[in-house]
């Protein structure tokens, strides 16, 4: 009955994204979320997939090639600069974004997402997200440095204005070994004036 965290994140994205949309993978890693987004937006849509590591861009490139995907723009860049790469005309139309925090699976764990950069990236995307759009953030925090990022993110997301955003935390609270949880930020379609 209760979906695991990543399938639940994907379900929310499925509901938010339409064919032809422009969407963002903020941490493309090995490319699995990029592939998922790419199939959701279809040939007329575009996925901007970003990662700070060359190895991640290479892994994503080969996964996409294997699946003959051509609607994706791969960016070797720090995600805090994502807005520089999104065309002006797409501002306010972004249907969704996903972040999987932590380190590249299979890597030496030296490069991890950091609170400042992650929050800057999310903040930038909230500005260009369309009403009804969703940002899904899968928070892994069991590694060194993960707790600090988790706390900073909860603090940031919990303080977003409720007139403009719905913020959800989806978490299994009886599992051992710091399982990941989901933060989902939805830009409201009609901001309420009286809340
Ligand atoms: C958990 S992995 C992502 C997994 C990926 N979603 C997948 O489907 O395979 C986290 C990724 O974040 C990347 N990363 C870390 N800091 C980053 C930053 N500042 N900007 C962009 N990517 C970053 C890492 O290089 C790593 O590939």
mmCIF file of C-alpha atoms and ligand atoms in Angstrom:
data_model
loop_
_atom_site.group_PDB
_atom_site.id
_atom_site.type_symbol
_atom_site.label_atom_id
_atom_site.label_comp_id
_atom_site.label_asym_id
_atom_site.label_seq_id
_atom_site.Cartn_x
_atom_site.Cartn_y
_atom_site.Cartn_z
ATOM 1 C CA UNK A 1 0.000 0.000 0.000
ATOM 2 C CA UNK A 2 2.538 2.599 1.107
ATOM 3 C CA UNK A 3 4.908 3.369 -1.728
ATOM 4 C CA UNK A 4 8.639 3.568 -1.182
ATOM 5 C CA UNK A 5 10.162 7.030 -1.376
ATOM 6 C CA UNK A 6 11.445 7.059 -4.958
ATOM 7 C CA UNK A 7 8.308 5.478 -6.493
ATOM 8 C CA UNK A 8 6.213 8.008 -4.567
ATOM 9 C CA UNK A 9 8.394 10.878 -5.831
ATOM 10 C CA UNK A 10 7.939 9.535 -9.367
ATOM 11 C CA UNK A 11 4.180 9.317 -8.909
ATOM 12 C CA UNK A 12 4.010 12.992 -7.918
ATOM 13 C CA UNK A 13 6.114 13.909 -10.943
ATOM 14 C CA UNK A 14 3.866 11.849 -13.215
ATOM 15 C CA UNK A 15 0.879 13.825 -11.988
ATOM 16 C CA UNK A 16 2.588 17.199 -12.415
ATOM 17 C CA UNK A 17 4.224 16.668 -15.824
ATOM 18 C CA UNK A 18 2.569 16.849 -19.266
ATOM 19 C CA UNK A 19 3.872 15.791 -22.639
ATOM 20 C CA UNK A 20 5.883 18.668 -24.156
ATOM 21 C CA UNK A 21 6.975 20.089 -20.797
ATOM 22 C CA UNK A 22 10.367 21.471 -19.874
ATOM 23 C CA UNK A 23 11.672 19.838 -16.663
ATOM 24 C CA UNK A 24 14.888 19.611 -14.646
ATOM 25 C CA UNK A 25 16.951 16.812 -13.114
ATOM 26 C CA UNK A 26 19.080 18.717 -10.596
ATOM 27 C CA UNK A 27 21.439 15.779 -9.825
ATOM 28 C CA UNK A 28 21.505 13.437 -12.819
ATOM 29 C CA UNK A 29 24.053 10.956 -11.377
ATOM 30 C CA UNK A 30 23.681 7.674 -13.228
ATOM 31 C CA UNK A 31 20.755 9.015 -15.225
ATOM 32 C CA UNK A 32 17.796 7.002 -13.954
ATOM 33 C CA UNK A 33 15.658 10.011 -13.040
ATOM 34 C CA UNK A 34 16.676 11.765 -16.258
ATOM 35 C CA UNK A 35 15.453 8.759 -18.240
ATOM 36 C CA UNK A 36 12.206 8.722 -16.262
ATOM 37 C CA UNK A 37 11.619 12.448 -16.901
ATOM 38 C CA UNK A 38 12.567 12.094 -20.530
ATOM 39 C CA UNK A 39 9.873 9.476 -21.097
ATOM 40 C CA UNK A 40 7.286 11.626 -19.297
ATOM 41 C CA UNK A 41 7.855 14.791 -21.363
ATOM 42 C CA UNK A 42 8.063 12.866 -24.643
ATOM 43 C CA UNK A 43 9.738 13.890 -27.878
ATOM 44 C CA UNK A 44 8.292 17.398 -27.823
ATOM 45 C CA UNK A 45 9.542 18.099 -24.297
ATOM 46 C CA UNK A 46 12.969 18.892 -22.876
ATOM 47 C CA UNK A 47 14.859 17.663 -19.817
ATOM 48 C CA UNK A 48 17.724 19.791 -18.484
ATOM 49 C CA UNK A 49 19.899 17.331 -16.541
ATOM 50 C CA UNK A 50 22.735 18.724 -14.491
ATOM 51 C CA UNK A 51 25.574 17.257 -12.456
ATOM 52 C CA UNK A 52 28.840 18.619 -11.118
ATOM 53 C CA UNK A 53 30.815 15.428 -11.934
ATOM 54 C CA UNK A 54 32.099 14.394 -15.337
ATOM 55 C CA UNK A 55 31.557 10.708 -14.427
ATOM 56 C CA UNK A 56 27.856 11.374 -13.814
ATOM 57 C CA UNK A 57 27.457 13.130 -17.163
ATOM 58 C CA UNK A 58 29.193 10.203 -18.893
ATOM 59 C CA UNK A 59 27.026 7.618 -17.108
ATOM 60 C CA UNK A 60 23.855 9.527 -17.953
ATOM 61 C CA UNK A 61 24.946 9.968 -21.564
ATOM 62 C CA UNK A 62 25.447 6.235 -22.020
ATOM 63 C CA UNK A 63 22.114 5.339 -20.350
ATOM 64 C CA UNK A 64 20.254 7.800 -22.583
ATOM 65 C CA UNK A 65 22.069 6.523 -25.656
ATOM 66 C CA UNK A 66 21.079 2.968 -24.800
ATOM 67 C CA UNK A 67 17.439 4.080 -24.695
ATOM 68 C CA UNK A 68 17.754 6.276 -27.810
ATOM 69 C CA UNK A 69 16.741 9.408 -25.914
ATOM 70 C CA UNK A 70 17.244 12.724 -27.687
ATOM 71 C CA UNK A 71 15.148 15.255 -25.750
ATOM 72 C CA UNK A 72 17.702 15.911 -23.013
ATOM 73 C CA UNK A 73 20.284 18.650 -22.488
ATOM 74 C CA UNK A 74 23.143 17.495 -20.233
ATOM 75 C CA UNK A 75 25.006 20.132 -18.243
ATOM 76 C CA UNK A 76 28.311 19.666 -16.412
ATOM 77 C CA UNK A 77 27.713 22.398 -13.866
ATOM 78 C CA UNK A 78 26.925 23.176 -10.232
ATOM 79 C CA UNK A 79 23.135 23.140 -9.950
ATOM 80 C CA UNK A 80 23.101 26.488 -8.123
ATOM 81 C CA UNK A 81 23.714 27.999 -11.607
ATOM 82 C CA UNK A 82 20.880 26.111 -13.313
ATOM 83 C CA UNK A 83 18.973 29.277 -14.279
ATOM 84 C CA UNK A 84 21.839 30.385 -16.560
ATOM 85 C CA UNK A 85 21.067 27.399 -18.768
ATOM 86 C CA UNK A 86 17.287 27.630 -18.983
ATOM 87 C CA UNK A 87 16.063 29.751 -21.907
ATOM 88 C CA UNK A 88 14.344 32.987 -20.896
ATOM 89 C CA UNK A 89 11.111 31.932 -22.623
ATOM 90 C CA UNK A 90 10.874 28.798 -20.441
ATOM 91 C CA UNK A 91 10.824 30.872 -17.257
ATOM 92 C CA UNK A 92 7.533 30.304 -15.435
ATOM 93 C CA UNK A 93 6.758 27.178 -17.474
ATOM 94 C CA UNK A 94 8.935 24.546 -15.766
ATOM 95 C CA UNK A 95 6.643 21.614 -14.950
ATOM 96 C CA UNK A 96 8.814 19.812 -12.413
ATOM 97 C CA UNK A 97 12.267 19.107 -11.054
ATOM 98 C CA UNK A 98 13.867 16.292 -9.115
ATOM 99 C CA UNK A 99 16.905 16.200 -6.838
ATOM 100 C CA UNK A 100 18.467 13.062 -5.372
ATOM 101 C CA UNK A 101 20.849 14.303 -2.730
ATOM 102 C CA UNK A 102 24.090 12.756 -1.499
ATOM 103 C CA UNK A 103 26.827 11.129 -3.582
ATOM 104 C CA UNK A 104 27.054 9.371 -6.924
ATOM 105 C CA UNK A 105 26.293 5.658 -6.307
ATOM 106 C CA UNK A 106 29.415 3.626 -7.062
ATOM 107 C CA UNK A 107 31.745 6.631 -6.573
ATOM 108 C CA UNK A 108 34.307 7.340 -3.825
ATOM 109 C CA UNK A 109 31.728 9.567 -2.008
ATOM 110 C CA UNK A 110 34.108 12.553 -2.102
ATOM 111 C CA UNK A 111 31.638 14.763 -3.975
ATOM 112 C CA UNK A 112 28.358 15.269 -2.148
ATOM 113 C CA UNK A 113 25.538 17.765 -2.441
ATOM 114 C CA UNK A 114 25.905 20.710 -0.056
ATOM 115 C CA UNK A 115 23.305 22.795 1.770
ATOM 116 C CA UNK A 116 24.200 26.169 0.217
ATOM 117 C CA UNK A 117 24.252 24.962 -3.357
ATOM 118 C CA UNK A 118 21.227 22.682 -3.024
ATOM 119 C CA UNK A 119 19.100 25.410 -1.451
ATOM 120 C CA UNK A 120 20.219 28.013 -4.041
ATOM 121 C CA UNK A 121 19.269 25.594 -6.815
ATOM 122 C CA UNK A 122 15.856 24.845 -5.318
ATOM 123 C CA UNK A 123 15.206 28.525 -4.701
ATOM 124 C CA UNK A 124 16.102 29.333 -8.328
ATOM 125 C CA UNK A 125 13.733 26.642 -9.587
ATOM 126 C CA UNK A 126 10.847 27.844 -7.394
ATOM 127 C CA UNK A 127 11.113 31.128 -9.329
ATOM 128 C CA UNK A 128 10.807 29.530 -12.777
ATOM 129 C CA UNK A 129 8.356 26.750 -11.843
ATOM 130 C CA UNK A 130 4.851 27.117 -13.242
ATOM 131 C CA UNK A 131 1.854 27.147 -10.901
ATOM 132 C CA UNK A 132 0.987 23.485 -10.276
ATOM 133 C CA UNK A 133 4.619 22.486 -10.832
ATOM 134 C CA UNK A 134 6.433 20.253 -8.344
ATOM 135 C CA UNK A 135 10.000 19.950 -7.060
ATOM 136 C CA UNK A 136 10.734 16.495 -5.593
ATOM 137 C CA UNK A 137 13.790 16.259 -3.367
ATOM 138 C CA UNK A 138 14.895 12.813 -2.200
ATOM 139 C CA UNK A 139 16.975 13.471 0.900
ATOM 140 C CA UNK A 140 19.684 10.910 1.689
ATOM 141 C CA UNK A 141 21.459 11.925 4.874
ATOM 142 C CA UNK A 142 23.243 8.822 6.267
ATOM 143 C CA UNK A 143 26.647 9.895 4.881
ATOM 144 C CA UNK A 144 29.115 12.363 6.439
ATOM 145 C CA UNK A 145 27.737 15.875 5.922
ATOM 146 C CA UNK A 146 24.247 14.579 5.190
ATOM 147 C CA UNK A 147 22.710 15.596 8.527
ATOM 148 C CA UNK A 148 23.756 19.222 8.064
ATOM 149 C CA UNK A 149 22.206 19.345 4.603
ATOM 150 C CA UNK A 150 19.022 17.657 5.871
ATOM 151 C CA UNK A 151 18.580 20.179 8.699
ATOM 152 C CA UNK A 152 19.254 23.177 6.436
ATOM 153 C CA UNK A 153 16.776 21.909 3.869
ATOM 154 C CA UNK A 154 14.025 21.225 6.398
ATOM 155 C CA UNK A 155 14.550 24.703 7.770
ATOM 156 C CA UNK A 156 14.400 26.264 4.295
ATOM 157 C CA UNK A 157 11.450 24.229 2.992
ATOM 158 C CA UNK A 158 9.507 24.626 6.235
ATOM 159 C CA UNK A 159 9.724 28.392 5.974
ATOM 160 C CA UNK A 160 8.387 28.699 2.417
ATOM 161 C CA UNK A 161 5.300 30.896 2.287
ATOM 162 C CA UNK A 162 2.211 28.698 2.554
ATOM 163 C CA UNK A 163 0.233 31.123 0.386
ATOM 164 C CA UNK A 164 2.499 30.244 -2.534
ATOM 165 C CA UNK A 165 3.750 26.708 -1.823
ATOM 166 C CA UNK A 166 2.527 23.417 -0.443
ATOM 167 C CA UNK A 167 5.424 21.545 1.168
ATOM 168 C CA UNK A 168 5.209 17.833 1.951
ATOM 169 C CA UNK A 169 7.552 15.556 3.894
ATOM 170 C CA UNK A 170 7.064 11.830 3.174
ATOM 171 C CA UNK A 171 9.046 9.645 5.535
ATOM 172 C CA UNK A 172 9.058 6.164 7.038
ATOM 173 C CA UNK A 173 9.745 6.786 10.706
ATOM 174 C CA UNK A 174 10.348 3.228 11.957
ATOM 175 C CA UNK A 175 13.186 2.200 9.621
ATOM 176 C CA UNK A 176 16.807 1.810 10.670
ATOM 177 C CA UNK A 177 19.953 3.261 9.041
ATOM 178 C CA UNK A 178 18.685 6.716 8.071
ATOM 179 C CA UNK A 179 16.473 5.822 5.106
ATOM 180 C CA UNK A 180 15.887 8.640 2.600
ATOM 181 C CA UNK A 181 12.766 10.780 2.809
ATOM 182 C CA UNK A 182 10.985 12.941 0.267
ATOM 183 C CA UNK A 183 10.401 16.669 0.346
ATOM 184 C CA UNK A 184 7.944 17.835 -2.288
ATOM 185 C CA UNK A 185 7.351 21.513 -3.023
ATOM 186 C CA UNK A 186 4.287 22.355 -5.097
ATOM 187 C CA UNK A 187 3.767 25.871 -6.422
ATOM 188 C CA UNK A 188 0.151 26.653 -5.745
ATOM 189 C CA UNK A 189 -2.077 27.515 -8.669
ATOM 190 C CA UNK A 190 -4.045 30.199 -6.860
ATOM 191 C CA UNK A 191 -2.206 31.803 -3.967
ATOM 192 C CA UNK A 192 -4.631 32.406 -1.077
ATOM 193 C CA UNK A 193 -4.775 36.002 0.132
ATOM 194 C CA UNK A 194 -6.123 35.314 3.610
ATOM 195 C CA UNK A 195 -3.932 32.498 5.037
HETATM 196 C C1 LIG B 1 22.431 10.472 -5.389
HETATM 197 S S1 LIG B 1 23.287 11.011 -6.821
HETATM 198 C C2 LIG B 1 22.018 11.210 -8.013
HETATM 199 C C3 LIG B 1 21.431 9.935 -8.544
HETATM 200 C C4 LIG B 1 20.637 10.102 -9.812
HETATM 201 N N1 LIG B 1 19.398 10.835 -9.590
HETATM 202 C C5 LIG B 1 20.369 8.805 -10.514
HETATM 203 O O1 LIG B 1 19.209 8.549 -10.935
HETATM 204 O O2 LIG B 1 21.314 8.028 -10.686
HETATM 205 C C6 LIG B 1 23.725 12.668 -6.403
HETATM 206 C C7 LIG B 1 24.445 13.399 -7.515
HETATM 207 O O3 LIG B 1 24.540 14.783 -7.155
HETATM 208 C C8 LIG B 1 25.696 15.293 -7.775
HETATM 209 N N2 LIG B 1 26.050 16.595 -7.195
HETATM 210 C C9 LIG B 1 26.665 16.858 -6.017
HETATM 211 N N3 LIG B 1 26.779 18.193 -5.836
HETATM 212 C C10 LIG B 1 26.238 18.778 -6.939
HETATM 213 C C11 LIG B 1 26.082 20.129 -7.342
HETATM 214 N N4 LIG B 1 26.468 21.150 -6.569
HETATM 215 N N5 LIG B 1 25.491 20.383 -8.532
HETATM 216 C C12 LIG B 1 25.068 19.354 -9.326
HETATM 217 N N6 LIG B 1 25.201 18.045 -8.988
HETATM 218 C C13 LIG B 1 25.768 17.762 -7.809
HETATM 219 C C14 LIG B 1 26.730 14.204 -7.553
HETATM 220 O O4 LIG B 1 27.797 14.340 -8.459
HETATM 221 C C15 LIG B 1 25.887 12.942 -7.771
HETATM 222 O O5 LIG B 1 26.013 12.459 -9.071
#
